[in-house]
Amino acid sequence: MQMMSKDSIMSSLQRISQYGIDDVEIADLIDVGNQDYMNYLENEVIENLIAKGGATCKFIEGAYGAGKTHLLNLIYKKALSKGMLVAFTTLDSAISLTDWKLVVEYILENVEYRHEGITYKSLQEILAFAGEKLVDDKQKEILKSAKLPSASFKNAILLALGKKNLSNKAWEVVKEYLVGRKVNVQTFKSVGINNIRASLSKSNAENILKTVLSSLHILGFKGVVLLFDENERTLSGFGERISRRNQLAANLMRRLIDGCSSGALEGVLIIFSVLPDFISQVANRYEALAQRLQIVKGENKSIGWRIPFQKVDSVNTLRDNTQSFMVSMVEAYLRLAKNFGILNDDFKKEVIDTCNMVLRRNISSGYKRELAKTIATMILERMR
């Protein structure tokens, strides 16, 4: 188990006590019951599919506080440790699947890559580092000759790989373009670049993302993980007919799934965490997407991990024993806080007794978030 500084632990516990949501760095240290699923994901999906150029799209459903964001954080940290690029996008009123341009722009600017303990953030910084330390001339030549959906974006990627050959002014222009900012042709020409045209837009956003993913695969990266976390009801509310907004979101999901199965997307794992209303209404109102998710109307039984749609509880080995889950959760948190010198049997009993009261008044699947907030708060109070 990795070590965290006391300040980092304090910061994470404060976030959990306030919101009930952990962060990437602490997720695996306080995890309970998800290890088997994470082993499956690492061995079967990352190593034997994504790293070999395959692609897949998965959906995880759960109510507020059921552990969706925690599971995504586990996947986030695992992917970084395996040498993959990762982008975590929270879907809310500001960024939704109805505006794919905004989503792709966010991914380009916030994608992360970790190498020897150093994190590089944004596509252009990752490419500049890769061009200097990771990518050889042969890989660059293969990329140069590859036919990709956006020739302009491929050319910009090649320029970023050769950052050392650009003037400071030219590099600033290429950087803006690579994170989705609008840069006109005249601006490129003013710095001596003549093979880049269309900037990111609604009409080309999908092609640009495909170009980025294929380029990274050609350049030898282990893969890209795109995580989408719905924490507001942006994808539900179908009613009798599908709204234009939800049809756009559902169609995008369908195309991503098709892109993974057809080979149009390479070396990418896409995971959506969604609230229950969306999946249930997809099954009833949008057959094309429901078929791809292998949803069976009225089906509630546990299903295998290989199919695209999972309920968040179905991947947890302690899903059927709430009491055992709670005790294991308390023990995980207390192990994390042991360096503060506050651990003893009396305090552990006090925390468990309080958590039992939380369970008695929380019969919904959101009890995990309430437990996390309670345990973190008690540890912080004891530390004071």
Coordinates of C-alpha atoms in Angstrom, one line a residue:
M1 CA 0.0 0.0 0.0
Q2 CA 1.3 3.4 -1.0
M3 CA 2.1 6.1 1.7
M4 CA 0.3 9.4 1.7
S5 CA 1.5 12.5 3.7
K6 CA -0.6 13.6 6.7
D7 CA -1.5 16.8 4.8
S8 CA -2.8 14.8 1.9
I9 CA -4.8 12.5 4.1
M10 CA -6.3 15.5 5.9
S11 CA -7.3 17.1 2.7
S12 CA -8.9 14.0 1.4
L13 CA -10.8 13.3 4.6
Q14 CA -12.1 16.9 4.6
R15 CA -13.4 16.5 1.1
I16 CA -15.1 13.2 2.0
S17 CA -16.6 14.6 5.3
Q18 CA -18.1 17.5 3.3
Y19 CA -19.3 15.8 0.1
G20 CA -19.0 12.0 0.7
I21 CA -16.8 11.7 -2.4
D22 CA -13.2 10.6 -2.4
D23 CA -10.4 11.6 -4.8
V24 CA -8.2 9.7 -7.2
E25 CA -5.2 9.4 -4.9
I26 CA -7.0 8.0 -1.9
A27 CA -9.6 5.8 -3.7
D28 CA -7.7 2.5 -3.6
L29 CA -6.6 3.0 0.1
I30 CA -10.2 3.1 1.4
D31 CA -11.8 0.7 -1.1
V32 CA -13.9 -2.1 0.1
G33 CA -15.2 -5.0 -2.1
N34 CA -14.2 -3.8 -5.6
Q35 CA -10.8 -5.6 -5.8
D36 CA -12.0 -8.6 -7.8
Y37 CA -13.6 -6.3 -10.4
M38 CA -10.5 -4.1 -10.6
N39 CA -8.4 -7.3 -11.2
Y40 CA -10.7 -8.3 -14.0
L41 CA -10.6 -4.8 -15.5
E42 CA -6.8 -4.7 -15.3
N43 CA -6.1 -8.2 -16.7
E44 CA -8.9 -8.8 -19.2
V45 CA -9.8 -5.3 -20.4
I46 CA -6.6 -3.2 -20.0
E47 CA -3.9 -5.7 -20.7
N48 CA -5.6 -8.1 -23.1
L49 CA -7.8 -5.7 -25.0
I50 CA -7.0 -2.0 -24.8
A51 CA -3.2 -2.4 -24.7
K52 CA -3.5 -4.5 -27.9
G53 CA -5.4 -1.9 -29.8
G54 CA -8.9 -3.0 -28.9
A55 CA -11.7 -0.7 -27.6
T56 CA -14.8 -1.1 -25.4
C57 CA -17.5 1.0 -24.0
K58 CA -19.0 0.3 -20.6
F59 CA -21.9 1.7 -18.5
I60 CA -22.2 1.7 -14.7
E61 CA -25.5 2.5 -13.2
G62 CA -26.2 3.6 -9.6
A63 CA -28.1 6.0 -7.5
Y64 CA -26.6 9.1 -5.8
G65 CA -24.1 8.0 -3.2
A66 CA -24.0 4.3 -4.4
G67 CA -20.3 4.4 -5.2
K68 CA -20.1 5.3 -9.0
T69 CA -17.6 8.1 -8.6
H70 CA -15.5 6.0 -6.2
L71 CA -15.3 3.2 -8.8
L72 CA -14.4 5.6 -11.5
N73 CA -11.6 7.0 -9.3
L74 CA -10.3 3.5 -8.8
I75 CA -10.2 3.0 -12.5
Y76 CA -8.6 6.4 -13.0
K77 CA -5.7 5.7 -10.6
K78 CA -5.2 2.2 -12.0
A79 CA -5.1 3.4 -15.6
L80 CA -2.5 6.1 -14.7
S81 CA -0.4 3.5 -12.9
K82 CA -0.5 1.3 -16.1
G83 CA 0.9 4.1 -18.3
M84 CA -2.4 5.1 -19.9
L85 CA -3.8 8.5 -20.6
V86 CA -6.9 9.3 -18.6
A87 CA -9.6 12.0 -18.9
F88 CA -12.4 12.3 -16.3
T89 CA -15.4 14.4 -17.4
T90 CA -18.2 15.3 -15.0
L91 CA -21.5 15.5 -16.9
D92 CA -23.6 18.3 -15.6
S93 CA -25.4 21.5 -16.8
A94 CA -22.1 23.0 -17.9
I95 CA -20.7 20.0 -19.9
S96 CA -23.2 17.5 -21.3
L97 CA -23.2 15.0 -24.2
T98 CA -25.5 17.3 -26.1
D99 CA -22.5 19.5 -27.0
W100 CA -19.8 17.1 -28.1
K101 CA -17.5 20.0 -29.0
L102 CA -17.4 21.1 -25.3
V103 CA -16.8 17.5 -24.2
V104 CA -13.9 17.0 -26.6
E105 CA -12.4 20.4 -25.7
Y106 CA -12.5 19.5 -22.0
I107 CA -10.8 16.1 -22.7
L108 CA -8.0 17.7 -24.7
E109 CA -7.3 20.2 -22.0
N110 CA -7.6 17.9 -19.0
V111 CA -6.3 14.5 -20.2
E112 CA -3.5 13.2 -17.9
Y113 CA -0.5 11.0 -18.3
R114 CA 1.9 9.9 -15.5
H115 CA 5.5 8.9 -16.1
E116 CA 7.9 8.0 -13.3
G117 CA 5.8 9.8 -10.8
I118 CA 5.3 13.0 -12.8
T119 CA 1.9 13.9 -14.1
Y120 CA 1.6 15.7 -17.5
K121 CA -1.8 17.4 -18.1
S122 CA -3.3 18.4 -21.4
L123 CA -2.8 16.8 -24.8
Q124 CA -0.1 19.3 -26.0
E125 CA 2.1 18.8 -22.8
I126 CA 1.8 15.1 -23.1
L127 CA 2.8 15.1 -26.8
A128 CA 5.7 17.5 -26.2
F129 CA 7.1 15.2 -23.5
A130 CA 6.5 12.1 -25.6
G131 CA 8.2 13.6 -28.6
E132 CA 11.3 14.3 -26.5
K133 CA 11.4 11.2 -24.3
L134 CA 9.2 8.4 -25.6
V135 CA 8.4 8.4 -29.3
D136 CA 11.0 7.4 -31.9
D137 CA 11.3 8.5 -35.5
K138 CA 9.8 5.3 -36.9
Q139 CA 6.6 5.9 -34.9
K140 CA 6.4 9.5 -36.1
E141 CA 6.8 8.3 -39.7
I142 CA 4.0 5.7 -39.3
L143 CA 1.7 8.4 -37.9
K144 CA 2.7 10.8 -40.7
S145 CA 1.5 8.3 -43.3
A146 CA -1.6 7.2 -41.5
K147 CA -5.0 8.2 -43.0
L148 CA -6.9 9.6 -40.1
P149 CA -10.3 11.4 -39.9
S150 CA -8.7 14.9 -39.3
A151 CA -5.6 15.5 -41.3
S152 CA -5.2 18.9 -39.7
F153 CA -5.3 17.6 -36.2
K154 CA -2.8 14.8 -37.1
N155 CA -0.5 17.5 -38.5
A156 CA -0.7 19.5 -35.2
I157 CA 0.1 16.4 -33.2
L158 CA 3.2 15.8 -35.3
L159 CA 4.2 19.4 -34.7
A160 CA 3.8 19.0 -31.0
L161 CA 6.0 15.9 -31.0
G162 CA 8.7 18.0 -32.6
K163 CA 8.2 21.0 -30.2
K164 CA 12.0 21.6 -30.1
N165 CA 11.9 22.5 -33.8
L166 CA 9.2 25.2 -33.3
S167 CA 9.7 28.8 -32.3
N168 CA 8.1 29.9 -29.1
K169 CA 5.4 31.8 -31.0
A170 CA 4.6 28.9 -33.2
W171 CA 4.4 26.6 -30.2
E172 CA 1.9 28.9 -28.5
V173 CA -0.3 28.8 -31.6
V174 CA -0.1 25.0 -31.8
K175 CA -0.9 24.6 -28.1
E176 CA -4.0 26.7 -28.5
Y177 CA -5.2 24.6 -31.4
L178 CA -4.5 21.3 -29.6
V179 CA -6.8 22.1 -26.7
G180 CA -9.6 23.0 -29.0
R181 CA -9.3 26.8 -29.2
K182 CA -10.2 28.5 -32.5
V183 CA -7.1 29.4 -34.5
N184 CA -7.5 30.7 -38.0
V185 CA -5.4 29.8 -41.0
Q186 CA -3.8 33.2 -41.2
T187 CA -2.5 32.9 -37.6
F188 CA -0.8 29.6 -38.6
K189 CA 0.6 31.0 -41.7
S190 CA 2.1 34.0 -39.7
V191 CA 4.2 31.5 -37.8
G192 CA 5.2 29.5 -40.9
I193 CA 2.7 26.6 -40.5
N194 CA 0.7 25.9 -43.7
N195 CA -0.9 22.4 -43.2
I196 CA -3.4 23.1 -40.5
R197 CA -6.9 24.4 -41.2
A198 CA -10.2 23.6 -39.4
S199 CA -10.2 24.2 -35.6
L200 CA -12.4 22.1 -33.3
S201 CA -16.1 22.6 -33.9
K202 CA -19.4 20.8 -33.4
S203 CA -19.2 19.3 -36.8
N204 CA -15.7 17.8 -36.6
A205 CA -15.4 17.1 -32.8
E206 CA -16.0 13.4 -33.2
N207 CA -13.5 13.1 -36.0
I208 CA -10.9 15.0 -34.0
L209 CA -11.3 12.7 -31.0
K210 CA -11.0 9.6 -33.2
T211 CA -7.8 11.2 -34.7
V212 CA -6.3 11.8 -31.3
L213 CA -7.1 8.3 -30.0
S214 CA -5.7 6.6 -33.2
S215 CA -2.6 8.8 -33.1
L216 CA -1.9 7.9 -29.4
H217 CA -2.2 4.2 -30.3
I218 CA 0.2 4.6 -33.2
L219 CA 2.7 6.4 -31.0
G220 CA 2.8 3.4 -28.6
F221 CA 0.8 4.6 -25.6
K222 CA -0.8 1.8 -23.7
G223 CA -4.3 3.2 -24.2
V224 CA -6.7 6.0 -23.3
V225 CA -9.4 5.9 -20.7
L226 CA -12.3 8.3 -21.0
L227 CA -14.5 8.5 -17.9
F228 CA -17.9 10.2 -17.9
D229 CA -19.6 10.7 -14.5
E230 CA -23.2 11.9 -14.5
N231 CA -23.8 13.7 -11.2
E232 CA -26.8 15.7 -12.3
R233 CA -29.9 14.4 -14.1
T234 CA -28.7 15.5 -17.5
L235 CA -29.5 12.2 -19.2
S236 CA -32.9 11.3 -17.8
G237 CA -36.4 12.5 -18.4
F238 CA -37.4 10.8 -21.6
G239 CA -41.2 10.9 -21.0
E240 CA -43.4 9.4 -23.7
R241 CA -41.0 10.6 -26.5
I242 CA -37.3 11.2 -26.5
S243 CA -36.4 14.9 -26.4
R244 CA -34.0 16.3 -28.9
R245 CA -31.5 16.7 -26.0
N246 CA -31.6 13.1 -24.9
Q247 CA -31.7 11.8 -28.5
L248 CA -28.4 13.6 -29.1
A249 CA -26.8 12.0 -26.0
A250 CA -28.2 8.6 -26.8
N251 CA -27.0 8.8 -30.4
L252 CA -23.5 9.8 -29.3
M253 CA -23.3 6.8 -26.9
R254 CA -24.5 4.5 -29.7
R255 CA -21.9 5.8 -32.1
L256 CA -19.1 5.4 -29.5
I257 CA -20.2 1.8 -28.8
D258 CA -20.3 1.1 -32.6
G259 CA -16.9 2.7 -33.0
C260 CA -15.4 0.4 -30.4
S261 CA -16.9 -2.7 -31.9
S262 CA -16.1 -1.8 -35.5
G263 CA -12.5 -0.9 -35.0
A264 CA -13.0 2.8 -35.7
L265 CA -11.7 3.5 -32.2
E266 CA -8.4 2.0 -31.2
G267 CA -6.8 1.6 -27.7
V268 CA -9.6 3.2 -25.8
L269 CA -11.7 2.3 -22.8
I270 CA -14.9 4.5 -22.4
I271 CA -16.9 4.3 -19.2
F272 CA -20.1 6.1 -18.4
S273 CA -21.5 6.2 -14.9
V274 CA -25.2 7.1 -15.1
L275 CA -28.1 7.5 -12.7
P276 CA -30.9 4.9 -12.8
D277 CA -33.5 6.8 -14.7
F278 CA -31.5 7.0 -17.9
I279 CA -30.8 3.3 -18.4
S280 CA -34.4 2.2 -17.5
Q281 CA -35.9 4.7 -20.0
V282 CA -33.3 3.9 -22.7
A283 CA -34.6 0.3 -22.4
N284 CA -38.1 1.5 -23.0
R285 CA -37.7 4.3 -25.4
Y286 CA -34.5 3.9 -27.4
E287 CA -34.2 0.4 -28.7
A288 CA -31.0 1.0 -30.8
L289 CA -29.0 1.9 -27.7
A290 CA -30.7 -0.6 -25.5
Q291 CA -29.7 -3.4 -27.8
R292 CA -26.1 -2.4 -27.7
L293 CA -26.1 -2.3 -23.9
Q294 CA -27.7 -5.7 -23.9
I295 CA -30.5 -4.5 -21.7
V296 CA -33.4 -6.9 -21.2
K297 CA -36.6 -5.2 -20.1
G298 CA -37.6 -6.4 -16.6
E299 CA -34.3 -8.2 -16.0
N300 CA -32.8 -7.5 -12.6
K301 CA -30.6 -10.5 -12.0
S302 CA -26.8 -10.2 -11.7
I303 CA -25.1 -10.3 -15.0
G304 CA -21.5 -11.0 -16.2
W305 CA -18.9 -8.3 -16.1
R306 CA -18.1 -8.7 -19.8
I307 CA -21.3 -7.2 -21.1
P308 CA -21.5 -3.4 -21.4
F309 CA -24.1 -2.5 -18.7
Q310 CA -23.4 -3.1 -15.0
K311 CA -25.1 -1.9 -11.8
V312 CA -22.5 -0.5 -9.4
D313 CA -23.5 -2.9 -6.7
S314 CA -23.0 -5.9 -8.9
V315 CA -19.3 -5.4 -9.1
N316 CA -18.8 -5.3 -5.3
T317 CA -18.2 -8.7 -3.5
L318 CA -19.8 -7.4 -0.3
R319 CA -23.0 -6.2 -2.0
D320 CA -25.2 -8.7 -0.1
N321 CA -23.8 -8.0 3.4
T322 CA -24.3 -4.4 4.4
Q323 CA -23.0 -4.9 7.9
S324 CA -19.7 -6.5 6.7
F325 CA -19.3 -3.8 4.2
M326 CA -19.7 -1.1 6.9
V327 CA -17.2 -2.8 9.3
S328 CA -14.6 -3.2 6.4
M329 CA -15.1 0.4 5.5
V330 CA -14.4 1.6 9.0
E331 CA -11.3 -0.6 9.2
A332 CA -10.0 0.8 5.9
Y333 CA -10.4 4.4 7.0
L334 CA -8.9 3.7 10.4
R335 CA -5.8 2.1 8.7
L336 CA -5.4 5.3 6.7
A337 CA -5.5 7.4 9.9
K338 CA -3.3 5.2 12.1
N339 CA -0.3 7.6 11.8
F340 CA -2.3 10.2 13.7
G341 CA -2.2 8.2 16.9
I342 CA -6.0 8.2 17.4
L343 CA -6.6 4.5 17.0
N344 CA -7.8 2.3 19.8
D345 CA -10.6 -0.3 20.3
D346 CA -12.8 2.3 22.0
F347 CA -12.7 4.7 19.1
K348 CA -13.3 1.9 16.6
K349 CA -16.4 0.7 18.6
E350 CA -17.6 4.3 18.7
V351 CA -17.3 4.7 14.9
I352 CA -19.0 1.4 14.3
D353 CA -21.9 2.2 16.7
T354 CA -22.4 5.5 14.9
C355 CA -22.3 3.9 11.5
N356 CA -24.9 1.4 12.6
M357 CA -27.2 4.3 13.3
V358 CA -26.5 5.6 9.8
L359 CA -27.4 2.3 8.3
R360 CA -30.7 2.1 10.3
R361 CA -31.9 5.4 8.9
N362 CA -30.5 4.9 5.4
I363 CA -32.2 2.1 3.6
S364 CA -31.5 3.3 0.1
S365 CA -28.4 2.4 -2.0
G366 CA -26.9 5.8 -1.2
Y367 CA -25.8 4.7 2.3
K368 CA -22.2 4.4 1.2
R369 CA -21.8 8.1 0.8
E370 CA -23.4 8.7 4.2
L371 CA -21.1 6.2 5.8
A372 CA -18.0 7.8 4.2
K373 CA -19.0 11.3 5.4
T374 CA -19.7 10.0 8.9
I375 CA -16.4 8.1 9.3
A376 CA -14.3 10.9 7.8
T377 CA -16.0 13.4 10.1
M378 CA -15.4 11.4 13.2
I379 CA -11.7 10.9 12.4
L380 CA -11.2 14.6 11.8
E381 CA -13.0 15.5 15.0
R382 CA -10.8 13.0 16.9
M383 CA -7.7 14.4 15.4
R384 CA -8.6 17.9 16.6

